[in-house]
Coordinates of C-alpha atoms (C1' of nucleotides) in Angstrom, one line a residue:
Chain H
M48 CA 0.0 0.0 0.0
F49 CA 2.8 2.4 0.7
E50 CA 4.4 3.1 -2.6
N51 CA 7.4 4.6 -0.9
E52 CA 9.7 2.8 1.4
V53 CA 9.8 5.5 4.1
Y54 CA 6.8 4.2 6.0
E55 CA 8.0 0.7 5.7
R56 CA 11.2 1.7 7.4
M57 CA 9.3 3.2 10.2
I58 CA 7.3 0.1 10.7
N59 CA 10.3 -2.2 10.5
Y60 CA 12.4 -0.2 12.9
Q61 CA 9.5 0.3 15.2
E62 CA 10.7 -2.1 17.9
T63 CA 14.1 -0.6 18.3
M64 CA 12.7 3.0 18.5
S65 CA 12.9 5.1 21.6
K66 CA 9.8 6.7 23.0
S67 CA 10.3 10.0 21.3
H68 CA 11.2 8.3 18.0
K69 CA 7.9 6.5 18.2
K70 CA 6.1 9.7 18.8
I71 CA 7.7 11.2 15.7
A72 CA 6.9 8.1 13.5
N73 CA 3.4 8.2 14.8
Y74 CA 3.0 11.8 13.9
L75 CA 4.4 11.4 10.4
I76 CA 2.1 8.5 9.7
E77 CA -0.9 10.2 10.9
N78 CA -0.2 13.5 9.1
R79 CA 1.0 12.3 5.8
E80 CA -0.5 15.2 4.0
T81 CA 0.9 18.0 6.1
A82 CA 4.0 16.7 7.8
P83 CA 6.2 16.4 4.7
F84 CA 6.2 20.2 4.4
L85 CA 7.4 20.9 7.9
T86 CA 10.9 21.9 8.8
A87 CA 12.7 20.0 11.4
S88 CA 12.1 22.5 14.2
K89 CA 8.4 22.8 13.3
L90 CA 8.0 19.1 13.3
A91 CA 9.7 18.9 16.6
K92 CA 7.3 21.5 18.1
H93 CA 4.3 19.7 16.7
V94 CA 5.4 16.4 18.1
G95 CA 6.6 17.8 21.4
V96 CA 10.2 16.8 21.2
G97 CA 13.5 18.5 20.7
E98 CA 14.7 19.5 17.3
A99 CA 17.9 17.4 17.7
T100 CA 15.7 14.3 18.3
V101 CA 14.0 14.9 15.0
I102 CA 17.3 15.1 13.2
R103 CA 18.5 11.9 15.0
F104 CA 15.3 10.2 13.8
A105 CA 16.3 10.9 10.2
F106 CA 19.7 9.3 10.8
F107 CA 18.1 6.5 12.7
L108 CA 16.1 5.5 9.6
N109 CA 19.4 5.6 7.6
Y110 CA 18.8 8.8 5.8
K111 CA 21.5 11.3 5.1
G112 CA 19.8 13.9 7.1
Y113 CA 16.5 15.5 7.7
P114 CA 16.1 17.0 4.2
D115 CA 16.7 13.5 2.8
L116 CA 13.9 12.1 5.0
Q117 CA 11.7 15.0 4.0
R118 CA 12.3 14.4 0.3
H119 CA 11.2 10.8 0.7
L120 CA 8.1 11.8 2.6
Q121 CA 7.2 14.2 -0.1
E122 CA 7.7 11.7 -2.8
A123 CA 5.4 9.2 -1.0
M124 CA 2.8 11.9 -0.7
Q125 CA 2.9 12.7 -4.4
R126 CA 2.4 9.1 -5.4
K127 CA -0.2 8.5 -2.8
M128 CA -2.4 11.2 -4.2
T129 CA -2.5 9.8 -7.7
S130 CA -3.2 6.3 -6.5
A131 CA -6.0 7.6 -4.3
E132 CA -7.5 9.3 -7.4
V133 CA -7.2 6.1 -9.4
L134 CA -9.1 4.2 -6.6
V135 CA -11.9 6.7 -6.6
K136 CA -12.3 6.3 -10.3
T137 CA -12.5 2.5 -10.1
T138 CA -15.2 2.6 -7.4
D139 CA -17.2 5.3 -9.0
K140 CA -17.7 3.1 -12.1
D141 CA -21.3 1.8 -12.2
G142 CA -21.0 -0.9 -9.5
S143 CA -18.5 -3.1 -11.4
T144 CA -15.7 -3.4 -9.0
S145 CA -12.6 -5.5 -9.6
D146 CA -11.9 -6.8 -6.2
V147 CA -13.9 -8.1 -3.2
V148 CA -12.5 -5.6 -0.6
T149 CA -13.5 -2.6 -2.6
E150 CA -16.9 -4.1 -3.2
I151 CA -17.7 -5.0 0.3
L152 CA -16.3 -1.9 2.0
G153 CA -18.1 0.1 -0.6
D154 CA -21.3 -1.7 0.2
D155 CA -20.7 -1.0 3.9
I156 CA -20.2 2.7 3.3
Q157 CA -23.5 2.7 1.5
N158 CA -25.1 0.8 4.4
L159 CA -23.9 3.4 6.9
K160 CA -25.2 6.3 4.7
T161 CA -28.6 4.6 4.3
T162 CA -28.8 3.9 8.0
L163 CA -27.9 7.5 8.9
N164 CA -30.6 8.8 6.5
Q165 CA -33.3 6.5 7.7
L166 CA -32.6 6.6 11.4
N167 CA -35.2 7.9 13.7
T168 CA -33.3 10.2 15.9
A169 CA -36.1 10.6 18.4
H170 CA -36.1 6.9 19.0
F171 CA -32.3 7.0 19.3
E172 CA -32.5 9.7 22.0
Q173 CA -35.2 7.8 23.9
A174 CA -33.2 4.7 23.7
V175 CA -30.3 6.5 25.3
Q176 CA -32.5 7.6 28.1
E177 CA -34.0 4.2 28.6
I178 CA -30.5 2.7 28.9
I179 CA -29.6 5.3 31.5
D180 CA -32.8 4.8 33.5
A181 CA -32.9 1.0 33.3
N182 CA -32.5 -0.9 36.5
R183 CA -30.9 -3.9 34.8
I184 CA -30.2 -4.4 31.1
Y185 CA -30.5 -7.7 29.3
I186 CA -29.2 -8.3 25.8
I187 CA -30.7 -10.9 23.5
A188 CA -28.5 -11.9 20.5
Y189 CA -28.2 -15.3 19.1
R190 CA -26.0 -16.9 16.4
S191 CA -24.0 -14.5 14.3
A192 CA -25.7 -11.5 16.1
A193 CA -24.1 -12.7 19.3
S194 CA -20.9 -10.9 18.4
I195 CA -22.5 -7.5 18.3
G196 CA -24.5 -8.3 21.4
S197 CA -21.4 -9.2 23.3
F198 CA -19.7 -6.1 22.2
M199 CA -22.5 -4.0 23.6
E200 CA -22.5 -6.0 26.7
F201 CA -18.8 -5.5 27.2
Y202 CA -19.0 -1.7 27.1
L203 CA -22.4 -1.1 28.7
D204 CA -21.4 -3.3 31.6
M205 CA -18.1 -1.6 31.8
V206 CA -19.7 1.8 32.3
L207 CA -23.0 0.9 34.0
Q208 CA -22.3 -2.5 35.7
N209 CA -25.9 -3.6 35.2
T210 CA -25.8 -5.3 31.8
E211 CA -25.6 -8.9 30.8
M212 CA -26.2 -10.9 27.7
I213 CA -28.4 -13.9 27.6
R214 CA -26.4 -16.5 25.7
Q215 CA -27.6 -19.5 23.7
G216 CA -25.9 -22.0 26.0
D217 CA -27.4 -20.7 29.1
G218 CA -30.3 -22.5 30.6
V219 CA -32.2 -19.4 29.4
S220 CA -35.0 -19.5 31.9
E221 CA -33.0 -18.8 35.0
H222 CA -32.0 -15.4 33.7
L223 CA -35.3 -14.6 32.2
L224 CA -37.1 -15.1 35.5
D225 CA -35.1 -12.1 36.8
I226 CA -36.6 -9.7 34.2
K227 CA -38.6 -7.0 36.0
E228 CA -40.7 -4.0 35.1
N229 CA -38.0 -1.4 35.1
D230 CA -35.5 -3.5 33.3
L231 CA -34.6 -2.9 29.6
V232 CA -34.3 -5.8 27.1
I233 CA -32.2 -5.0 24.0
G234 CA -32.9 -7.5 21.2
F235 CA -30.7 -7.9 18.1
G236 CA -32.0 -9.8 15.1
F237 CA -31.2 -9.8 11.4
A238 CA -32.4 -11.7 8.4
R239 CA -32.9 -15.3 9.1
Y240 CA -34.3 -14.2 12.5
T241 CA -34.1 -16.9 15.0
K242 CA -37.3 -18.1 16.6
R243 CA -35.7 -18.0 20.0
T244 CA -35.1 -14.2 19.8
V245 CA -38.8 -13.7 19.0
E246 CA -39.9 -15.9 21.9
V247 CA -37.6 -14.3 24.5
L248 CA -38.7 -10.8 23.5
K249 CA -42.4 -11.8 23.7
Y250 CA -41.8 -13.1 27.2
A251 CA -39.9 -9.9 28.2
K252 CA -42.8 -7.8 27.1
Q253 CA -45.2 -10.0 29.1
R254 CA -43.1 -9.4 32.2
G255 CA -43.5 -5.6 31.7
A256 CA -39.9 -4.8 30.7
K257 CA -39.1 -2.1 28.2
T258 CA -37.8 -3.4 24.9
L259 CA -35.3 -1.9 22.4
I260 CA -34.9 -3.6 19.0
I261 CA -32.0 -3.3 16.7
T262 CA -32.8 -5.0 13.4
D263 CA -32.3 -4.7 9.7
H264 CA -35.7 -3.8 8.4
Y265 CA -39.1 -2.4 9.3
M266 CA -40.7 -5.6 8.2
S267 CA -38.6 -7.7 10.6
P268 CA -40.6 -9.9 12.8
L269 CA -38.9 -8.3 15.8
V270 CA -40.3 -4.8 15.1
P271 CA -43.7 -5.4 16.6
L272 CA -42.0 -6.5 19.8
G273 CA -40.0 -3.4 20.4
D274 CA -41.1 -0.3 22.3
L275 CA -38.2 1.4 20.5
K276 CA -36.8 0.4 17.2
L277 CA -33.5 1.3 15.5
I278 CA -33.1 0.1 12.0
A279 CA -29.6 -0.5 10.4
A280 CA -28.9 -1.6 6.8
T281 CA -27.0 -4.8 6.6
E282 CA -27.0 -5.7 2.9
I283 CA -23.8 -6.6 1.2
N284 CA -23.2 -8.7 -1.9
S285 CA -22.5 -11.8 0.1
F286 CA -24.2 -14.7 1.8
I287 CA -23.6 -13.0 5.1
D288 CA -25.1 -9.8 6.4
S289 CA -22.8 -7.0 7.4
F290 CA -23.0 -5.8 11.0
S291 CA -20.9 -2.6 10.3
A292 CA -23.9 -0.3 10.5
P293 CA -25.6 -1.9 13.5
L294 CA -22.2 -1.9 15.2
S295 CA -21.9 1.8 14.5
I296 CA -25.3 2.4 16.1
V297 CA -24.1 0.5 19.2
N298 CA -21.0 2.8 19.2
A299 CA -23.3 5.8 19.1
L300 CA -25.5 4.5 21.9
V301 CA -22.6 3.7 24.2
T302 CA -21.0 7.0 23.4
A303 CA -24.2 8.9 24.0
V304 CA -24.8 7.2 27.3
T305 CA -21.2 7.9 28.5
R306 CA -21.5 11.5 27.5
A307 CA -24.8 11.9 29.4
E308 CA -23.4 10.2 32.4
H309 CA -19.8 11.4 32.1
V310 CA -19.2 12.2 35.8
K311 CA -20.1 8.6 36.9
V312 CA -18.4 7.0 33.9
E313 CA -15.1 8.9 34.3
K314 CA -14.8 7.8 37.9
R315 CA -15.5 4.2 36.9
L316 CA -13.0 4.3 34.1
H317 CA -10.4 5.8 36.4
D318 CA -10.9 2.9 38.9
L319 CA -10.6 0.4 36.1
E320 CA -7.4 2.0 35.0
G321 CA -5.9 1.2 38.3
L322 CA -7.1 -2.4 38.1
W323 CA -5.6 -2.8 34.6
D324 CA -2.3 -1.4 35.8
N325 CA -2.2 -3.8 38.7
F326 CA -2.8 -6.8 36.5
D327 CA -0.6 -5.5 33.7
V328 CA -3.1 -6.1 31.0
F329 CA -2.0 -3.7 28.3
E330 CA 1.1 -3.1 26.2
E331 CA 3.2 0.0 26.6
Chain S
M49 CA -11.4 27.0 -11.4
F50 CA -8.4 26.5 -9.1
E51 CA -9.0 25.7 -5.5
N52 CA -6.6 28.2 -4.1
E53 CA -6.2 31.8 -4.8
V54 CA -2.5 31.5 -5.7
Y55 CA -3.3 30.3 -9.2
E56 CA -6.0 32.9 -9.6
R57 CA -3.4 35.5 -9.0
M58 CA -1.0 34.1 -11.6
I59 CA -3.8 34.1 -14.1
N60 CA -4.9 37.6 -13.3
Y61 CA -1.4 39.1 -13.4
Q62 CA -0.5 37.1 -16.5
E63 CA -0.7 40.1 -18.9
T64 CA 1.6 42.3 -16.8
M65 CA 4.2 39.6 -16.5
S66 CA 7.6 39.6 -18.0
K67 CA 8.8 36.8 -20.1
S68 CA 10.6 35.0 -17.3
H69 CA 7.7 35.5 -14.9
K70 CA 5.4 33.9 -17.4
K71 CA 7.7 30.9 -17.7
I72 CA 7.7 30.6 -13.9
A73 CA 3.9 30.8 -13.6
N74 CA 3.6 28.3 -16.4
Y75 CA 5.9 25.8 -14.7
L76 CA 4.0 26.2 -11.3
I77 CA 0.7 25.6 -12.9
E78 CA 1.8 22.6 -14.9
N79 CA 3.7 21.0 -11.9
R80 CA 1.3 21.6 -9.1
E81 CA 2.2 18.3 -7.4
T82 CA 5.9 18.7 -7.4
A83 CA 6.7 22.4 -7.6
P84 CA 5.5 23.3 -4.1
F85 CA 8.4 21.3 -2.7
L86 CA 11.2 23.0 -4.6
T87 CA 13.5 25.6 -3.1
A88 CA 13.8 28.9 -4.9
S89 CA 17.1 28.0 -6.6
K90 CA 15.9 24.6 -7.7
L91 CA 12.7 26.1 -9.1
A92 CA 14.9 28.6 -10.9
K93 CA 17.0 25.8 -12.5
H94 CA 13.9 23.8 -13.5
V95 CA 12.4 26.8 -15.2
G96 CA 15.7 28.1 -16.6
V97 CA 15.8 31.5 -15.0
G98 CA 17.9 33.1 -12.3
E99 CA 17.2 32.6 -8.7
A100 CA 16.6 36.3 -8.1
T101 CA 13.9 36.3 -10.7
V102 CA 12.0 33.6 -8.8
I103 CA 12.2 35.7 -5.7
R104 CA 11.0 38.7 -7.5
F105 CA 8.1 36.6 -8.9
A106 CA 6.9 36.0 -5.3
F107 CA 7.0 39.7 -4.5
F108 CA 5.3 40.4 -7.9
L109 CA 2.3 38.3 -6.8
N110 CA 2.2 40.4 -3.5
Y111 CA 3.6 37.7 -1.3
K112 CA 6.0 38.4 1.5
G113 CA 8.7 36.4 0.0
Y114 CA 9.4 33.0 -1.6
P115 CA 8.5 31.0 1.5
D116 CA 5.2 32.7 1.6
L117 CA 4.4 31.9 -2.0
Q118 CA 5.6 28.3 -1.4
R119 CA 3.3 27.9 1.6
H120 CA 0.3 28.9 -0.5
L121 CA 1.2 26.5 -3.2
Q122 CA 1.5 23.7 -0.6
E123 CA -1.9 24.6 0.9
A124 CA -3.5 24.4 -2.5
M125 CA -2.0 21.0 -3.0
Q126 CA -3.3 19.7 0.3
R127 CA -6.8 21.0 -0.2
K128 CA -7.0 19.3 -3.6
M129 CA -6.1 16.0 -2.1
T130 CA -8.5 16.0 0.8
S131 CA -11.4 17.1 -1.3
A132 CA -10.8 14.2 -3.6
E133 CA -10.6 11.8 -0.7
V134 CA -13.3 12.9 1.6
L135 CA -16.3 13.3 -0.7
V136 CA -19.0 12.3 1.8
K137 CA -18.3 13.6 5.2
T138 CA -21.9 13.7 6.4
T139 CA -22.2 16.5 8.8
D140 CA -24.9 19.0 9.4
K141 CA -25.3 21.9 7.0
D142 CA -23.5 24.3 9.3
G143 CA -20.7 21.8 9.9
S144 CA -21.4 21.2 13.5
T145 CA -22.8 17.8 14.3
S146 CA -26.1 18.2 16.1
D147 CA -26.4 14.7 17.6
V148 CA -24.3 11.8 18.6
V149 CA -25.7 9.3 16.0
T150 CA -24.8 11.6 13.1
E151 CA -21.4 12.2 14.5
I152 CA -20.5 8.6 15.2
L153 CA -22.0 7.2 12.0
G154 CA -20.2 10.0 10.1
D155 CA -16.9 9.1 11.7
D156 CA -17.5 5.5 10.8
I157 CA -18.2 6.3 7.1
Q158 CA -14.9 8.2 7.2
N159 CA -13.1 5.2 8.8
L160 CA -14.3 2.9 6.1
K161 CA -13.2 5.3 3.4
T162 CA -9.8 5.7 5.0
T163 CA -9.5 1.9 5.4
L164 CA -10.3 1.4 1.8
N165 CA -7.8 3.9 0.6
Q166 CA -5.0 2.6 2.8
L167 CA -5.6 -1.1 2.4
N168 CA -2.9 -3.3 0.9
T169 CA -4.9 -5.3 -1.6
A170 CA -2.0 -7.6 -2.2
H171 CA -1.9 -8.5 1.5
F172 CA -5.7 -9.0 1.4
E173 CA -5.5 -11.4 -1.5
Q174 CA -2.7 -13.3 0.1
A175 CA -4.7 -13.4 3.3
V176 CA -7.6 -15.0 1.5
Q177 CA -5.3 -17.6 0.0
E178 CA -3.7 -18.4 3.4
I179 CA -7.2 -18.9 4.9
I180 CA -8.1 -21.3 2.2
D181 CA -4.8 -23.2 2.4
A182 CA -4.6 -23.4 6.2
N183 CA -4.9 -26.7 7.9
R184 CA -6.4 -25.2 11.0
I185 CA -7.2 -21.6 11.8
Y186 CA -6.9 -20.1 15.3
I187 CA -8.3 -16.7 16.1
I188 CA -6.8 -14.6 18.9
A189 CA -9.0 -11.7 20.1
Y190 CA -9.3 -10.6 23.7
R191 CA -11.5 -8.1 25.5
S192 CA -13.5 -5.9 23.3
A193 CA -12.0 -7.4 20.2
A194 CA -13.5 -10.7 21.2
S195 CA -16.7 -9.8 19.6
I196 CA -15.2 -9.3 16.2
G197 CA -13.1 -12.5 16.6
S198 CA -16.2 -14.6 17.4
F199 CA -18.0 -13.2 14.4
M200 CA -15.2 -14.3 12.2
E201 CA -15.0 -17.7 14.0
F202 CA -18.7 -18.2 13.5
Y203 CA -18.6 -17.8 9.7
L204 CA -15.2 -19.2 8.9
D205 CA -16.1 -22.3 10.9
M206 CA -19.4 -22.5 9.2
V207 CA -17.8 -22.6 5.8
L208 CA -14.5 -24.3 6.5
Q209 CA -15.1 -26.3 9.7
N210 CA -11.5 -25.8 10.8
T211 CA -11.6 -22.6 12.8
E212 CA -11.7 -21.9 16.4
M213 CA -11.2 -18.9 18.6
I214 CA -8.9 -19.0 21.6
R215 CA -10.8 -17.4 24.4
Q216 CA -9.6 -15.6 27.5
G217 CA -11.1 -18.0 29.9
D218 CA -9.6 -21.1 28.2
G219 CA -6.6 -22.6 29.8
V220 CA -4.8 -21.1 26.8
S221 CA -2.0 -23.6 26.7
E222 CA -3.9 -26.6 25.7
H223 CA -5.1 -25.0 22.4
L224 CA -1.8 -23.4 21.7
L225 CA 0.0 -26.6 21.9
D226 CA -1.9 -27.8 18.9
I227 CA -0.6 -25.0 16.7
K228 CA 1.4 -26.5 13.8
E229 CA 3.4 -25.3 10.8
N230 CA 0.7 -25.1 8.3
D231 CA -1.9 -23.5 10.6
L232 CA -2.9 -19.9 10.4
V233 CA -3.3 -17.7 13.4
I234 CA -5.4 -14.6 13.0
G235 CA -4.8 -11.9 15.6
F236 CA -7.0 -9.0 16.3
G237 CA -5.7 -6.1 18.4
F238 CA -6.7 -2.5 18.8
A239 CA -5.5 0.5 20.8
R240 CA -4.8 -0.6 24.4
Y241 CA -3.3 -3.7 22.9
T242 CA -3.5 -6.5 25.5
K243 CA -0.2 -8.1 26.4
R244 CA -1.6 -11.5 26.1
T245 CA -2.4 -11.0 22.4
V246 CA 1.2 -10.1 21.8
E247 CA 2.5 -13.1 23.8
V248 CA 0.3 -15.6 22.0
L249 CA 1.3 -14.3 18.6
K250 CA 4.9 -14.5 19.4
Y251 CA 4.4 -18.0 20.5
A252 CA 2.5 -18.9 17.3
K253 CA 5.3 -17.5 15.2
Q254 CA 7.8 -19.5 17.2
R255 CA 5.8 -22.7 16.4
G256 CA 6.1 -21.8 12.7
A257 CA 2.5 -20.9 12.0
K258 CA 1.5 -18.3 9.5
T259 CA 0.2 -15.1 11.2
L260 CA -2.4 -12.6 9.9
I261 CA -2.8 -9.4 11.9
I262 CA -5.9 -7.2 11.8
T263 CA -5.2 -4.0 13.7
D264 CA -5.7 -0.3 13.8
H265 CA -2.4 1.2 12.9
Y266 CA 0.9 0.6 11.3
M267 CA 2.6 1.5 14.6
S268 CA 0.6 -1.2 16.5
P269 CA 2.8 -3.6 18.5
L270 CA 1.2 -6.4 16.6
V271 CA 2.4 -5.4 13.2
P272 CA 5.9 -6.8 13.6
L273 CA 4.3 -10.2 14.5
G274 CA 2.3 -10.6 11.4
D275 CA 3.3 -12.2 8.1
L276 CA 0.3 -10.4 6.7
K277 CA -1.2 -7.2 8.0
L278 CA -4.5 -5.6 7.3
I279 CA -5.1 -2.1 8.8
A280 CA -8.5 -0.7 9.6
A281 CA -9.2 2.7 10.9
T282 CA -11.1 2.7 14.2
E283 CA -11.1 6.3 15.4
I284 CA -14.4 7.8 16.5
N285 CA -15.0 10.7 18.8
S286 CA -15.6 8.5 21.8
F287 CA -13.7 6.6 24.6
I288 CA -14.3 3.4 22.6
D289 CA -12.8 2.4 19.3
S290 CA -15.1 1.6 16.5
F291 CA -14.9 -1.9 14.9
S292 CA -17.1 -1.1 11.9
A293 CA -14.1 -1.0 9.5
P294 CA -12.4 -4.1 10.8
L295 CA -15.7 -5.9 10.8
S296 CA -16.1 -4.8 7.2
I297 CA -12.7 -6.3 6.4
V298 CA -13.8 -9.5 8.0
N299 CA -16.9 -9.5 5.9
A300 CA -14.7 -9.1 2.8
L301 CA -12.4 -11.9 3.8
V302 CA -15.2 -14.3 4.5
T303 CA -16.9 -13.3 1.3
A304 CA -13.8 -13.7 -0.8
V305 CA -13.1 -17.1 0.7
T306 CA -16.6 -18.4 0.0
R307 CA -16.4 -17.0 -3.6
A308 CA -13.1 -18.8 -4.2
E309 CA -14.4 -22.0 -2.7
H310 CA -18.0 -21.7 -3.8
V311 CA -18.5 -25.3 -4.8
K312 CA -17.6 -26.7 -1.4
V313 CA -19.3 -23.9 0.5
E314 CA -22.6 -24.3 -1.4
K315 CA -22.8 -27.9 -0.5
R316 CA -22.0 -27.2 3.1
L317 CA -24.6 -24.5 3.3
H318 CA -27.2 -26.7 1.7
D319 CA -26.5 -29.4 4.3
L320 CA -26.8 -26.8 7.1
E321 CA -30.1 -25.7 5.7
G322 CA -31.5 -29.1 6.2
L323 CA -30.2 -29.1 9.8
W324 CA -31.8 -25.8 10.6
D325 CA -35.1 -26.9 9.1
N326 CA -35.1 -30.0 11.3
F327 CA -34.4 -28.0 14.5
D328 CA -36.8 -25.2 13.5
V329 CA -34.3 -22.5 14.2
F330 CA -35.5 -19.6 12.0
E331 CA -38.7 -17.6 11.7
E332 CA -40.8 -17.6 8.6
Chain R
dA261 C1' 20.0 0.4 45.1
dC262 C1' 23.7 1.4 42.2
dT263 C1' 26.2 1.8 37.9
dT264 C1' 26.3 1.9 33.0
dT265 C1' 24.2 3.0 29.0
dT266 C1' 21.2 5.5 26.2
dA267 C1' 18.3 9.3 25.0
dT268 C1' 17.3 14.0 25.4
dG269 C1' 17.0 19.1 24.6
dA270 C1' 19.3 23.7 24.9
dA271 C1' 22.8 26.2 23.0
dG272 C1' 26.2 26.8 19.7
dT273 C1' 28.0 26.0 14.8
dA274 C1' 27.7 24.9 10.0
dT275 C1' 25.1 24.7 6.0
dT276 C1' 21.6 25.8 3.1
dT277 C1' 18.3 28.9 1.3
dA278 C1' 16.3 33.4 0.6
dT279 C1' 17.1 38.1 -0.4
dT280 C1' 19.6 42.3 -2.0
dT281 C1' 23.0 44.5 -4.8
dC282 C1' 24.9 45.7 -9.0
dA283 C1' 26.8 45.4 -13.4
dT284 C1' 25.0 43.8 -17.8
dT285 C1' 21.6 42.7 -21.3
dA286 C1' 17.3 43.1 -23.4
dT287 C1' 13.3 45.9 -24.7
dA288 C1' 10.8 49.9 -25.6
dT289 C1' 10.3 54.7 -27.2
dG290 C1' 10.9 58.8 -29.8
Chain Z
dC26 C1' 19.8 54.6 -33.9
dA27 C1' 20.4 56.6 -29.5
dT28 C1' 18.7 56.8 -25.1
dA29 C1' 15.7 55.5 -21.3
dT30 C1' 13.7 51.9 -18.8
dA31 C1' 13.1 47.5 -17.3
dA32 C1' 14.6 42.9 -16.5
dT33 C1' 18.0 39.7 -15.6
dG34 C1' 21.6 36.7 -13.3
dA35 C1' 26.1 36.3 -10.7
dA36 C1' 27.7 37.4 -6.5
dA37 C1' 27.4 39.2 -1.8
dT38 C1' 24.7 39.4 2.3
dA39 C1' 21.0 38.1 5.5
dA40 C1' 18.0 34.8 7.3
dA41 C1' 16.5 30.4 8.1
dT42 C1' 17.3 25.7 8.7
dA43 C1' 20.0 21.6 9.7
dC44 C1' 23.4 19.6 12.4
dT45 C1' 26.8 19.0 16.5
dT46 C1' 28.1 19.3 21.2
dC47 C1' 27.5 18.7 25.8
dA48 C1' 25.5 18.5 30.3
dT49 C1' 21.5 16.3 32.2
dA50 C1' 17.9 13.0 32.6
dA51 C1' 15.8 8.7 31.8
dA52 C1' 16.2 3.5 31.1
dA53 C1' 18.5 -0.6 31.3
dG54 C1' 21.4 -3.7 33.3
dT55 C1' 23.6 -5.7 37.5

DNA sequence: ACTTTTATGAAGTATTTATTTCATTATATG
DNA sequence: CATATAATGAAATAAATACTTCATAAAAGT
């Protein structure tokens, strides 16, 4: 993908880089359109390191000096631009795409656009409020939808500590018996809707819980079972459905909840931070 | 006509220009991608005029000096590029995003576009081939990445029956011991990379397995551990990362594999269909 | 905990790049 | 064709930028 070797070098030498050098590499990679124009001292200021360190970085990558590194960055930029233009042209042609990636990612871009246009923002905002107000939250998502369900479970439970997903393996009933009036049940279901999802949601409504449905179509059998409905497009040219758009909606829900409850959430995240440190979970 | 006022100026002043000045203007207009990088003396040589004339040209256009003219040329170049790339940044009319959904889905559209532009299609195609050729496939994905990992497991195992995901809870070692030379290990890891992911991948490489990395950045600590790397943008304006783009890449991988192996896969799906019927899994 | 090694930025120096000067050449005008 | 005017590039000077040095701080090793 990189036509010029500069970025390859950065990637290859990554492991032997010092902290500051990594910062510089990072900045160069993330600002490929502007960074090649900067002088050494300006780059140093942008990155937050000394000018000398920038110069050393150029030598570190085996260039003759900063101007040499700069020249290579500039060349990469020039070539990148034309290849980007070529790509735009190939995708713009009436649907006939040469390779699978371009086709699928293109479809997903379309799905997100469609979802965004069709989305009922009132329902979305209500959904956020219900999530915040809920006593406990249960997520129903079977088969392939389980992945998106567990993603939502992971983050909602991280920030609210009152969320769990009801999994296929579970002796369903025991969890379901807990569902109460001021609980919220979030159901995911996409084409080839599983019977079990429908059944569980019916039961949840019977028990008086609020229901939020995330599905792929207004004609979905889940729609009548939801007090709130969020529709996300999932169509791609494949035997599977794409969950990019529903996942993006989950991102938006989680983000909206955390923004509304940011005081609580920040404390919670800070506490977790200490925990993670203790158990040495993350790199760097 | 031109995006930046620099070129307008040249055109407007064209008539009052001297011979040499016209030559310079001409060169700048015809080399908009390379000329902005040149120093005054180099530009002078390219055009075939004296260095002083180039400087005078900058003053002639009412710039403060050559660096000032150069800066404007560079800005024009950048703007051209981004406007070609961005196309569809869906924001509100006034630019400020009114609600979270629009903001997050807009970010994700951008992520998919970026991913598409930066993707190494050669690596993608190799990845598809490795998946097809692999004896067994192991997926490594911890914490939030687990959701996308299990999605991939679900479909790859459905069509190939040789895929499993190594889960956090598992007494890791027992599965890892099985990893052999012609196996493929697919590792997912995104910002706040977990140590365990890195360790497991190192181990997999040691055992001689092929490795495919799906991560968010070329500076990710996972990159050096992958024989093949696929990079997907995950940045949204939130404390979480978005997996829409990586998920879309997984969609593309699964789709490409099934298209390449469609004879086998169709039979398999047909068999499953019978199974599902028997157990009455789906609605309608 | 201590030593050694390595990395760092401030300050100084060298180099490159931009600008000005000035003698020369080209162009225009009567 | 002579003269005035404007434009030009080589060389000198000024400014900006790149690179080096060195004392100090952070990591790594023991």
